[in-house]
Coordinates of C-alpha atoms and ligand atoms in Angstrom, one line a residue:
X1 CA -13.8 30.8 -8.0
X2 CA -11.6 31.6 -10.9
X3 CA -11.2 28.9 -13.6
X4 CA -7.6 28.4 -12.4
X5 CA -8.8 27.8 -8.8
X6 CA -11.5 25.5 -10.0
X7 CA -8.9 23.5 -12.0
X8 CA -6.6 23.3 -8.9
X9 CA -9.5 21.9 -6.8
X10 CA -10.2 19.4 -9.5
X11 CA -6.8 18.1 -10.2
X12 CA -5.8 17.8 -6.5
X13 CA -8.7 15.4 -6.0
X14 CA -7.6 13.1 -8.8
X15 CA -5.5 10.0 -8.2
X16 CA -4.3 7.9 -11.2
X17 CA -2.8 4.5 -11.9
X18 CA 0.2 4.2 -14.2
X19 CA -2.0 3.0 -17.1
X20 CA -4.3 6.0 -16.7
X21 CA -1.4 8.4 -16.6
X22 CA 0.1 7.0 -19.8
X23 CA -3.3 7.2 -21.5
X24 CA -3.6 10.9 -20.4
X25 CA -0.1 11.8 -21.5
X26 CA -0.8 9.9 -24.7
X27 CA -3.7 12.2 -25.5
X28 CA -1.5 15.3 -25.0
X29 CA 1.1 13.9 -27.4
X30 CA -1.6 12.9 -29.9
X31 CA -3.0 16.4 -29.8
X32 CA 0.4 17.8 -30.9
X33 CA 2.3 18.5 -27.7
X34 CA 5.9 17.5 -28.4
X35 CA 7.3 15.0 -25.9
X36 CA 10.5 17.0 -25.6
X37 CA 8.6 20.2 -24.9
X38 CA 6.6 18.6 -22.2
X39 CA 9.7 17.2 -20.6
X40 CA 11.3 20.6 -20.6
X41 CA 8.2 22.2 -19.1
X42 CA 7.9 19.6 -16.3
X43 CA 11.6 19.5 -15.5
X44 CA 11.8 23.4 -15.3
X45 CA 9.0 23.3 -12.7
X46 CA 10.9 20.6 -10.8
X47 CA 14.1 22.7 -11.0
X48 CA 12.4 25.8 -9.6
X49 CA 11.2 23.8 -6.6
X50 CA 14.6 22.2 -6.0
X51 CA 16.2 25.7 -5.9
X52 CA 13.5 27.1 -3.7
X53 CA 13.9 24.4 -1.1
X54 CA 17.7 24.0 -1.4
X55 CA 19.3 27.3 -2.4
X56 CA 23.0 28.0 -2.9
X57 CA 25.3 28.4 -1.1
X58 CA 23.7 26.2 1.6
X59 CA 23.7 23.4 -0.9
X60 CA 26.6 23.3 -3.3
X61 CA 26.9 19.8 -4.6
X62 CA 24.0 17.9 -6.1
X63 CA 24.0 14.3 -7.1
X64 CA 21.5 13.4 -9.8
X65 CA 20.4 9.7 -10.4
X66 CA 19.5 9.1 -14.0
X67 CA 17.5 6.1 -15.2
X68 CA 16.9 4.9 -18.8
X69 CA 13.4 6.3 -19.4
X70 CA 11.8 9.7 -19.4
X71 CA 12.1 9.9 -15.6
X72 CA 15.8 10.0 -16.3
X73 CA 15.2 12.6 -19.0
X74 CA 13.5 14.8 -16.5
X75 CA 16.4 14.4 -14.2
X76 CA 18.9 15.3 -16.8
X77 CA 17.1 18.6 -17.6
X78 CA 17.0 19.4 -13.9
X79 CA 20.8 18.5 -13.8
X80 CA 21.5 20.9 -16.7
X81 CA 19.6 23.8 -15.1
X82 CA 21.3 23.2 -11.7
X83 CA 24.6 23.3 -13.5
X84 CA 23.8 26.6 -15.1
X85 CA 22.5 27.9 -11.8
X86 CA 26.0 27.4 -10.3
X87 CA 25.6 24.1 -8.4
X88 CA 28.3 21.4 -8.8
X89 CA 26.4 18.5 -10.4
X90 CA 27.4 14.8 -10.5
X91 CA 25.5 12.2 -12.3
X92 CA 24.9 8.6 -11.5
X93 CA 23.8 6.7 -14.6
X94 CA 23.9 3.0 -13.8
X95 CA 22.3 1.6 -17.0
X96 CA 24.0 2.0 -20.4
X97 CA 20.9 2.0 -22.5
X98 CA 18.4 4.8 -22.6
X99 CA 15.4 6.1 -24.5
X100 CA 16.3 8.4 -27.4
X101 CA 15.3 11.7 -25.8
X102 CA 17.0 10.8 -22.5
X103 CA 20.1 9.9 -24.4
X104 CA 20.1 13.2 -26.2
X105 CA 19.8 15.1 -22.9
X106 CA 22.6 13.0 -21.5
X107 CA 24.9 13.9 -24.4
X108 CA 24.3 17.6 -24.0
X109 CA 24.8 17.6 -20.3
X110 CA 28.0 15.6 -20.7
X111 CA 29.2 18.2 -23.3
X112 CA 28.9 20.8 -20.6
X113 CA 31.6 19.1 -18.6
X114 CA 29.2 17.5 -16.0
X115 CA 30.7 14.3 -14.7
X116 CA 28.9 10.9 -15.2
X117 CA 29.5 7.8 -13.1
X118 CA 28.2 4.3 -13.2
X119 CA 28.9 3.8 -9.5
X120 CA 27.1 5.5 -6.6
X121 CA 30.2 6.2 -4.5
X122 CA 31.2 9.5 -6.1
X123 CA 27.8 10.9 -5.2
X124 CA 27.8 9.9 -1.6
X125 CA 29.3 13.2 -0.4
X126 CA 26.8 15.4 -2.3
X127 CA 24.7 17.8 -0.2
X128 CA 21.5 16.8 -2.0
X129 CA 20.3 14.0 -4.2
X130 CA 17.7 14.2 -7.0
X131 CA 16.3 10.8 -7.9
X132 CA 15.3 10.3 -11.6
X133 CA 15.9 6.6 -11.9
X134 CA 12.4 5.3 -12.5
X135 CA 9.0 6.9 -12.6
X136 CA 5.7 5.3 -13.6
X137 CA 7.5 3.1 -16.2
X138 CA 9.1 0.8 -13.6
X139 CA 8.0 -2.6 -14.7
X140 CA 10.1 -5.2 -12.9
X141 CA 12.1 -5.6 -9.7
X142 CA 15.3 -3.7 -9.2
X143 CA 18.2 -6.0 -8.6
X144 CA 22.0 -6.4 -8.8
X145 CA 24.4 -3.5 -8.7
X146 CA 21.6 -0.9 -9.1
X147 CA 19.8 -2.3 -6.1
X148 CA 23.1 -2.2 -4.1
X149 CA 23.6 1.5 -5.2
X150 CA 20.2 2.4 -3.9
X151 CA 20.7 0.6 -0.6
X152 CA 24.0 2.4 -0.2
X153 CA 22.5 5.7 -0.8
X154 CA 19.7 5.0 1.7
X155 CA 22.3 4.6 4.4
X156 CA 23.3 8.3 3.8
X157 CA 21.8 11.3 5.5
X158 CA 21.6 14.0 2.8
X159 CA 18.1 15.0 1.7
X160 CA 16.7 13.2 -1.4
X161 CA 14.1 14.6 -3.8
X162 CA 12.4 12.0 -6.0
X163 CA 10.9 13.0 -9.3
X164 CA 7.4 11.7 -9.8
X165 CA 7.8 8.9 -7.3
X166 CA 10.6 7.3 -5.3
X167 CA 12.3 5.0 -7.7
X168 CA 11.5 1.4 -6.9
X169 CA 7.9 1.9 -5.8
X170 CA 5.1 0.3 -7.7
X171 CA 3.1 3.2 -9.2
X172 CA -0.2 1.6 -8.4
X173 CA 0.3 -0.3 -5.1
X174 CA 3.3 1.5 -3.5
X175 CA 4.9 -1.9 -3.1
X176 CA 8.7 -1.9 -3.0
X177 CA 10.0 -3.7 -6.1
X178 CA 13.3 -5.1 -4.9
X179 CA 14.4 -1.9 -3.2
X180 CA 13.5 1.7 -3.4
X181 CA 14.8 5.2 -2.8
X182 CA 13.9 6.7 0.6
X183 CA 13.0 10.2 -0.3
X184 CA 12.5 13.3 1.8
X185 CA 10.4 15.0 -0.9
X186 CA 8.5 13.5 -3.7
X187 CA 7.5 15.8 -6.5
X188 CA 4.7 14.0 -8.1
X189 CA 4.2 15.1 -11.8
X190 CA 0.9 16.2 -13.3
X191 CA -1.5 14.0 -11.3
X192 CA -1.2 12.2 -8.0
X193 CA -0.1 8.5 -8.4
X194 CA -2.0 5.9 -6.5
X195 CA 1.0 4.1 -5.0
X196 CA 1.9 7.2 -3.0
X197 CA -1.2 6.8 -0.8
X198 CA -0.6 3.2 0.2
X199 CA 0.6 2.8 3.8
X200 CA 3.5 0.6 2.5
X201 CA 4.9 3.6 0.5
X202 CA 4.8 6.1 3.4
X203 CA 8.4 5.4 4.6
X204 CA 9.7 6.2 1.1
X205 CA 7.7 9.2 0.0
X206 CA 8.6 11.9 2.5
X207 CA 6.7 15.1 1.9
X208 CA 4.8 14.8 -1.3
X209 CA 3.8 17.7 -3.5
X210 CA 2.2 17.9 -6.9
X211 CA 4.0 19.6 -9.7
X212 CA 1.1 20.8 -12.0
X213 CA 1.9 20.9 -15.7
X214 CA -1.4 22.0 -17.1
X215 CA -2.9 18.8 -18.2
X216 CA -6.3 19.8 -19.7
X217 CA -9.2 18.7 -17.4
X218 CA -11.0 17.3 -20.4
X219 CA -8.2 14.8 -21.1
X220 CA -8.4 13.6 -17.5
X221 CA -12.1 13.2 -17.7
X222 CA -12.0 11.3 -21.0
X223 CA -9.5 8.8 -19.6
X224 CA -11.0 8.4 -16.2
X225 CA -14.6 8.6 -17.1
X226 CA -16.9 7.4 -14.3
X227 CA -15.2 4.0 -14.0
X228 CA -14.1 3.4 -10.4
X229 CA -12.4 6.8 -9.9
X230 CA -10.0 7.1 -7.0
X231 CA -9.9 10.5 -5.2
X232 CA -8.0 12.4 -2.6
X233 CA -10.0 13.9 0.2
X234 CA -8.9 17.6 -0.1
X235 CA -9.9 20.3 2.3
X236 CA -12.3 21.6 -0.3
X237 CA -14.0 18.2 -0.5
X238 CA -14.3 18.0 3.3
X239 CA -15.4 21.6 3.8
X240 CA -18.2 21.3 1.3
X241 CA -20.1 19.7 4.2
X242 CA -18.5 21.2 7.3
X243 CA -20.0 22.6 9.4
X244 CA -23.3 21.1 8.6
X245 CA -25.8 24.0 8.0
X246 CA -28.2 24.5 10.9
X247 CA -31.3 26.6 10.2
X248 CA -32.8 29.0 12.8
X249 CA -36.1 27.1 12.9
X250 CA -35.2 23.7 14.2
X251 CA -35.2 21.6 17.3
X252 CA -33.0 18.8 18.8
X253 CA -34.8 15.9 17.1
X254 CA -34.5 17.6 13.7
X255 CA -30.7 17.7 14.1
X256 CA -30.3 14.0 14.3
X257 CA -30.9 11.4 17.0
X258 CA -28.0 8.9 17.4
X259 CA -28.1 5.7 19.3
X260 CA -24.6 4.5 20.3
X261 CA -24.5 1.0 21.7
X262 CA -21.1 0.5 23.2
X263 CA -19.0 -0.4 26.2
X264 CA -18.6 -3.2 28.7
X265 CA -17.1 -3.5 32.1
X266 CA -13.9 -4.5 30.4
X267 CA -13.9 -1.5 28.0
X268 CA -15.6 1.4 29.8
X269 CA -13.4 4.0 28.1
X270 CA -14.4 3.0 24.6
X271 CA -18.0 3.9 25.3
X272 CA -17.0 7.3 26.7
X273 CA -14.7 8.1 23.7
X274 CA -17.4 7.1 21.2
X275 CA -19.7 9.5 23.1
X276 CA -17.2 12.3 23.1
X277 CA -16.7 11.9 19.3
X278 CA -20.5 11.9 18.7
X279 CA -20.8 15.0 20.9
X280 CA -18.2 16.9 18.9
X281 CA -20.2 16.2 15.7
X282 CA -22.9 18.5 17.0
X283 CA -25.6 15.8 16.8
X284 CA -29.0 17.1 18.2
X285 CA -29.7 14.1 20.5
X286 CA -27.3 11.5 21.7
X287 CA -28.6 8.3 23.4
X288 CA -25.9 5.9 24.6
X289 CA -26.8 2.3 25.6
X290 CA -24.3 0.7 27.9
X291 CA -24.3 -2.2 30.4
X292 CA -26.3 -1.0 33.4
X293 CA -23.3 -1.1 35.7
X294 CA -21.6 1.6 33.5
X295 CA -24.6 4.0 33.7
X296 CA -23.4 6.0 36.7
X297 CA -19.9 6.5 35.2
X298 CA -21.2 7.5 31.8
X299 CA -23.8 9.9 33.2
X300 CA -21.2 11.6 35.2
X301 CA -18.9 12.0 32.2
X302 CA -21.5 13.0 29.6
X303 CA -24.1 15.1 31.2
X304 CA -25.7 16.0 27.9
X305 CA -26.2 12.5 26.7
X306 CA -29.2 10.2 27.5
X307 CA -27.6 7.2 29.1
X308 CA -29.6 3.9 29.0
X309 CA -28.5 1.0 31.2
X310 CA -29.0 -2.4 29.5
X311 CA -29.3 -5.9 31.0
X312 CA -25.9 -7.2 31.4
X313 CA -24.1 -10.6 31.0
X314 CA -22.1 -12.2 33.8
X315 CA -19.0 -10.9 32.0
X316 CA -20.2 -7.3 32.1
X317 CA -21.3 -7.0 28.4
X318 CA -24.7 -5.8 27.1
X319 CA -27.0 -8.9 27.1
X320 CA -29.8 -7.2 25.1
X321 CA -31.5 -3.9 24.7
X322 CA -34.2 -2.9 27.1
X323 CA -37.8 -2.5 25.9
X324 CA -37.6 1.2 26.4
X325 CA -35.3 1.4 23.3
X326 CA -37.3 1.5 20.0
X327 CA -34.6 1.2 17.3
X328 CA -36.9 2.7 14.7
X329 CA -37.0 6.1 16.5
X330 CA -33.3 6.8 15.8
X331 CA -31.8 8.5 12.7
X332 CA -28.7 6.3 12.9
X333 CA -27.2 3.6 15.2
X334 CA -23.5 3.2 16.0
X335 CA -22.6 -0.2 17.5
X336 CA -19.5 -1.9 18.6
X337 CA -16.9 0.2 20.5
X338 CA -15.8 -1.8 23.5
X339 CA -18.8 -4.2 23.2
X340 CA -16.8 -7.5 23.5
X341 CA -18.1 -10.5 21.6
X342 CA -20.4 -11.3 24.5
X343 CA -22.5 -8.4 23.2
X344 CA -23.1 -10.2 19.9
X345 CA -26.9 -10.5 20.2
X346 CA -27.2 -6.8 20.1
X347 CA -25.2 -6.7 16.9
X348 CA -27.7 -9.1 15.3
X349 CA -30.6 -6.9 16.5
X350 CA -29.2 -3.7 14.9
X351 CA -28.3 -5.5 11.7
X352 CA -31.9 -6.7 11.5
X353 CA -33.2 -3.1 11.9
X354 CA -33.9 -0.8 9.0
X355 CA -31.9 2.0 10.4
X356 CA -28.6 3.4 9.0
X357 CA -25.9 1.6 10.9
X358 CA -22.2 2.2 11.7
X359 CA -20.4 -0.9 12.9
X360 CA -16.9 -0.7 14.6
X361 CA -14.6 -2.9 16.6
X362 CA -16.6 -5.8 18.2
X363 CA -19.6 -5.0 16.0
X364 CA -17.3 -5.9 13.1
X365 CA -16.0 -9.0 14.8
X366 CA -19.5 -10.1 15.4
X367 CA -20.4 -9.4 11.7
X368 CA -17.4 -11.4 10.6
X369 CA -18.6 -14.4 12.6
X370 CA -22.1 -14.1 11.2
X371 CA -20.6 -14.0 7.7
X372 CA -20.1 -10.4 6.3
X373 CA -21.5 -10.6 2.8
X374 CA -24.5 -12.9 3.4
X375 CA -25.5 -10.9 6.5
X376 CA -25.2 -7.5 4.8
X377 CA -27.1 -8.7 1.7
X378 CA -30.2 -8.8 4.0
X379 CA -29.9 -5.1 4.8
X380 CA -31.4 -2.4 2.7
X381 CA -30.4 0.5 4.8
X382 CA -27.1 2.4 4.7
X383 CA -24.2 0.6 6.5
X384 CA -20.8 1.9 7.3
X385 CA -18.0 -0.5 8.5
X386 CA -15.0 1.1 10.1
X387 CA -12.3 -1.7 10.3
X388 CA -8.6 -1.3 10.9
X389 CA -6.6 -3.7 8.6
X390 CA -6.9 -6.6 11.1
X391 CA -10.6 -6.3 11.3
X392 CA -10.8 -5.8 7.5
X393 CA -9.1 -9.2 7.0
X394 CA -11.5 -10.9 9.4
X395 CA -14.5 -9.3 7.6
X396 CA -13.3 -10.0 4.1
X397 CA -10.9 -13.1 4.4
X398 CA -10.5 -13.2 0.6
X399 CA -9.0 -9.8 0.7
X400 CA -5.8 -11.4 2.0
X401 CA -4.9 -12.5 -1.5
X402 CA -4.4 -8.8 -2.2
X403 CA -2.4 -7.8 0.8
X404 CA -0.2 -5.6 -1.3
X405 CA -3.0 -3.8 -3.0
X406 CA -5.4 -2.8 -0.2
X407 CA -7.1 -0.2 -2.3
X408 CA -8.2 -2.9 -4.8
X409 CA -9.2 -5.2 -1.9
X410 CA -11.2 -2.3 -0.3
X411 CA -13.0 -1.5 -3.6
X412 CA -14.0 -5.2 -4.0
X413 CA -15.1 -5.5 -0.4
X414 CA -17.4 -2.5 -0.7
X415 CA -18.8 -3.5 -4.0
X416 CA -19.6 -7.1 -2.8
X417 CA -21.0 -6.1 0.6
X418 CA -22.9 -3.0 -0.5
X419 CA -21.5 -1.3 2.6
X420 CA -19.4 1.8 2.8
X421 CA -16.1 0.6 4.1
X422 CA -13.7 2.9 6.0
X423 CA -10.3 1.2 6.1
X424 CA -8.6 2.9 9.0
X425 CA -4.8 3.0 8.7
X426 CA -2.1 5.6 8.4
X427 CA -3.7 6.8 5.2
X428 CA -7.4 5.9 5.7
X429 CA -9.3 4.9 2.6
X430 CA -13.0 4.8 2.1
X431 CA -14.6 2.4 -0.4
X432 CA -18.1 2.9 -1.7
X433 CA -20.4 0.3 -3.3
X434 CA -20.3 2.1 -6.6
X435 CA -16.5 1.3 -6.9
X436 CA -15.2 4.8 -6.0
X437 CA -12.5 5.1 -3.4
X438 CA -11.6 8.3 -1.4
X439 CA -8.2 8.4 0.4
X440 CA -7.2 10.8 3.2
X441 CA -3.8 12.1 2.2
X442 CA -2.8 13.9 5.3
X443 CA -2.7 12.5 8.9
X444 CA -0.3 12.0 11.8
X445 CA 1.0 9.0 13.7
X446 CA -0.3 10.8 16.8
X447 CA -3.5 8.9 16.1
X448 CA -1.7 5.5 16.6
X449 CA -3.0 5.3 20.1
X450 CA -5.8 3.3 21.8
X451 CA -9.1 5.0 21.6
X452 CA -8.6 7.3 18.6
X453 CA -10.8 5.0 16.5
X454 CA -13.6 5.1 19.0
X455 CA -13.6 8.9 18.7
X456 CA -13.8 8.6 14.9
X457 CA -16.8 6.2 15.2
X458 CA -18.6 8.6 17.4
X459 CA -17.8 11.6 15.1
X460 CA -18.8 9.7 11.9
X461 CA -22.1 8.5 13.4
X462 CA -23.0 11.8 14.8
X463 CA -22.5 13.5 11.4
X464 CA -24.5 10.7 9.8
X465 CA -27.4 11.1 12.1
X466 CA -27.6 14.8 11.4
X467 CA -27.4 14.3 7.6
X468 CA -30.2 11.7 7.7
X469 CA -32.4 13.9 9.9
X470 CA -31.8 16.7 7.5
X471 CA -32.3 14.5 4.4
X472 CA -28.8 15.3 3.2
X473 CA -26.6 12.7 1.4
X474 CA -24.7 10.7 4.1
X475 CA -21.9 9.3 1.9
X476 CA -19.8 12.4 1.6
X477 CA -19.9 12.9 5.3
X478 CA -17.7 9.8 5.8
X479 CA -15.0 11.6 4.0
X480 CA -15.6 14.7 6.1
X481 CA -15.4 12.7 9.3
X482 CA -12.0 11.1 8.4
X483 CA -10.5 14.4 7.3
X484 CA -11.8 16.3 10.3
X485 CA -10.5 13.6 12.7
X486 CA -7.0 13.7 11.1
X487 CA -6.9 17.5 11.0
X488 CA -7.8 17.7 14.6
X489 CA -5.0 15.2 15.4
X490 CA -2.5 17.2 13.3
X491 CA -3.5 20.4 15.1
X492 CA -3.2 18.7 18.5
X493 CA 0.2 17.2 17.6
X494 CA 1.4 20.7 16.5
X495 CA 0.8 21.9 20.1
X496 CA 1.3 18.7 22.1
X497 CA 3.7 16.7 19.9
X498 CA 2.9 13.4 18.3
X499 CA 3.3 11.6 21.6
X500 CA 1.1 14.0 23.5
X501 CA -2.3 13.5 21.9
X502 CA -4.6 11.1 23.8
X503 CA -8.1 10.3 22.6
X504 CA -9.9 12.6 25.1
X505 CA -7.7 15.5 23.9
X506 CA -8.4 14.5 20.3
X507 CA -12.1 14.9 20.9
X508 CA -11.5 18.4 22.3
X509 CA -9.4 19.3 19.3
X510 CA -12.3 18.3 17.0
X511 CA -14.1 21.4 18.3
X512 CA -11.0 23.5 18.6
X513 CA -10.3 23.3 14.9
X514 CA -13.9 23.8 13.8
X515 CA -13.9 27.7 13.8
X516 CA -10.9 27.5 11.5
X517 CA -12.9 25.3 9.1
X518 CA -15.8 27.8 9.2
X519 CA -13.4 30.6 8.2
X520 CA -11.7 28.6 5.4
X521 CA -15.2 27.4 4.2
X522 CA -16.3 31.1 4.1
X523 CA -13.2 31.9 2.1
X524 CA -13.8 29.2 -0.4
X525 CA -17.4 30.5 -0.8
X526 CA -16.3 34.1 -1.2
X527 CA -13.9 33.2 -3.9
X528 CA -16.6 31.5 -5.8
X529 CA -18.9 34.5 -5.8
Ligands
NAX44 N1 7.0 12.3 -21.7 C1 7.4 13.3 -21.0 O1 8.1 14.2 -21.4 C2 7.1 13.3 -19.6 C3 7.7 12.5 -18.8 N2 7.4 12.3 -17.6 C4 8.3 11.4 -16.9 O2 8.5 10.2 -17.5 C5 8.3 9.1 -16.6 C6 7.8 8.0 -17.3 O3 8.7 7.7 -18.3 P1 9.0 6.2 -18.9 O4 7.7 5.7 -19.4 O5 10.1 6.4 -19.8 O6 9.4 5.4 -17.7 P2 10.5 5.4 -16.6 O7 11.4 6.5 -16.8 O8 9.8 5.4 -15.3 O9 11.3 4.1 -16.7 C7 11.1 3.2 -17.8 C8 12.4 2.7 -18.3 O10 13.0 1.9 -17.4 C9 13.2 0.6 -17.8 N3 13.0 -0.3 -16.7 C10 11.8 -0.5 -16.1 N4 12.0 -1.3 -15.0 C11 13.3 -1.5 -14.9 C12 14.2 -2.3 -14.0 N5 13.6 -2.9 -12.9 N6 15.5 -2.3 -14.2 C13 16.0 -1.7 -15.2 N7 15.3 -1.0 -16.2 C14 14.0 -0.9 -16.0 C15 12.2 0.4 -19.0 O11 12.7 -0.5 -19.9 C16 12.2 1.8 -19.5 O12 13.3 2.1 -20.4 C17 7.4 9.7 -15.6 O13 7.5 9.0 -14.3 C18 7.9 11.1 -15.5 O14 9.1 11.2 -14.7 C19 6.1 12.8 -17.2 O15 5.8 12.9 -16.0 C20 5.9 14.2 -17.8 C21 5.9 14.1 -19.2
ADP45 N1 0.4 5.8 11.8 C1 -0.8 6.4 11.8 N2 -1.0 7.6 11.1 C2 -2.2 8.1 11.1 N3 -3.3 7.6 11.6 C3 -3.2 6.5 12.3 C4 -2.0 5.8 12.4 N4 -2.2 4.6 13.1 C5 -3.5 4.6 13.4 N5 -4.2 5.7 12.9 C6 -5.6 6.1 13.0 O1 -6.0 5.9 14.4 C7 -7.3 5.3 14.5 C8 -7.1 4.0 15.2 O2 -8.4 3.3 15.3 P1 -8.6 1.9 15.9 O3 -7.6 0.9 15.2 O4 -10.0 1.5 15.7 O5 -8.1 2.0 17.4 P2 -9.0 2.1 18.7 O6 -9.9 0.9 18.7 O7 -8.0 1.9 19.8 O8 -9.7 3.3 18.8 C9 -7.8 5.2 13.1 O9 -8.5 6.3 12.7 C10 -6.5 5.1 12.2 O10 -6.7 5.6 10.9
K46 K1 12.0 8.8 -9.5

């Protein structure tokens, strides 16, 4: 890999807060980089992307929203360049005061004959809007006429490009402060800002891209250090572990033995979907424990898995595990998909075992009833919890105080429980007990469909069992599983549309996309030679 490629890999993984970004920029300025020169460099890069996406003459008239800070300064430089490139530019500058550099750019742009307005109306018939009202310096709620202007613009249909982040979003939490611009594109400057990856920001961000402006990696490292770094799961991160290497000299038990405890008469499909996800992982041996009345169904559907029928409650849930199951003989145990709370005793049994454990669905509900933190404090082995936000709140009731900042809540939950916590949402985030958080930046609403989580549990558990059998670190495979699951869904939705991807099909696409990963993984390796 060339040093440039290596840098790209590194910066695309980094996610920063507003305070961290200021500190990093502060280091560049302290080292002698003039503020005005940096603004010029950044804004030129933004201008190039604007022109590439919206060339003349398809787009003639561009409205530029200019705020009081350096986000507004960036916007004014873009406005100037668009003017010289032949676009008709109109500027909305709602606030009279501005920072000195922004004011200077404003004067010059006005001297070129570009029109400035303090009302939004003259911009409403523009073909394109560039939003430079606020960046990471937004510190309080937007209100009054400015808020009305933004709301008015959001009713319009022309495309909007936001510089750095959609104005009105909190840089760290993605919360809407009063109101916010609904962008079609967000050109995030220098480093990815944390707020863009919160689910609550998704409706505002549009398609996000990073505009690199050559921040030296050493400055990023000095500011971020090892304290609680937040990362994006990039393809390079996920493909570092995919596919798992399989030596010539091996056998099925060396490639991981997973026990999945799942299903009930009420939720038969959940057991199957977990099994299909596990199967796609390539795990060497798959044993699935289900209520005994489900055994014929499961055996027919999954010929390659060993199906164990368990004693059953009157309600059709697993009452307990049969003596034939020796928990200590498995590399990993997945428990919970479709179990119902009547299967609670089994959850207690697997929590008591010394095996690496993945808990989902009713496994999590059972854990919440037992008391998450005290129960997990008894466990020494690796534990992965895979809640959706509803289950997360049940597991960690105190997290509700931080409903707007789920990343912070996730980090705390993981640190306090000692478990790896995969918070499944539109942009799934994984918290690790060391305080680090990994966020999957790319997914599809095709996954918002019953059963897709069961497939993910199976996939994650299967990967985990293989890693444990092979004595590889398991933690990074949680990232790989989330990424692989989302990429399979994206690929399936590309062929079948977002409405056409059911969970069985999703499990098939897990395998269909794998050869592509092998090829790109090989490419990455070749480049590094
Ligand atoms: N220094 C530079 O040349 C660079 C500038 N960049 C740009 O600079 C931005 C950060 O600049 P700033 O720190 O100036 O911050 P912003 O431009 O985001 O906004 C801060 C300004 O808005 C005011 N303000 C905050 N909340 C307000 C509210 N609710 N209503 C009215 N006024 C409000 C503040 O008093 C301050 O004047 C980045 O987002 C980015 O666009 C960097 O990305 C690249 C380097
Ligand atoms: N809007 C969305 N965009 C992307 N992924 C989503 C979205 N909604 C749900 N998902 C994903 O779908 C899966 C749903 O899992 P879960 O809630 O456990 O459902 P189930 O129990 O029906 O399988 C998770 O992986 C989640 O991240
Ligand atoms: K902005």
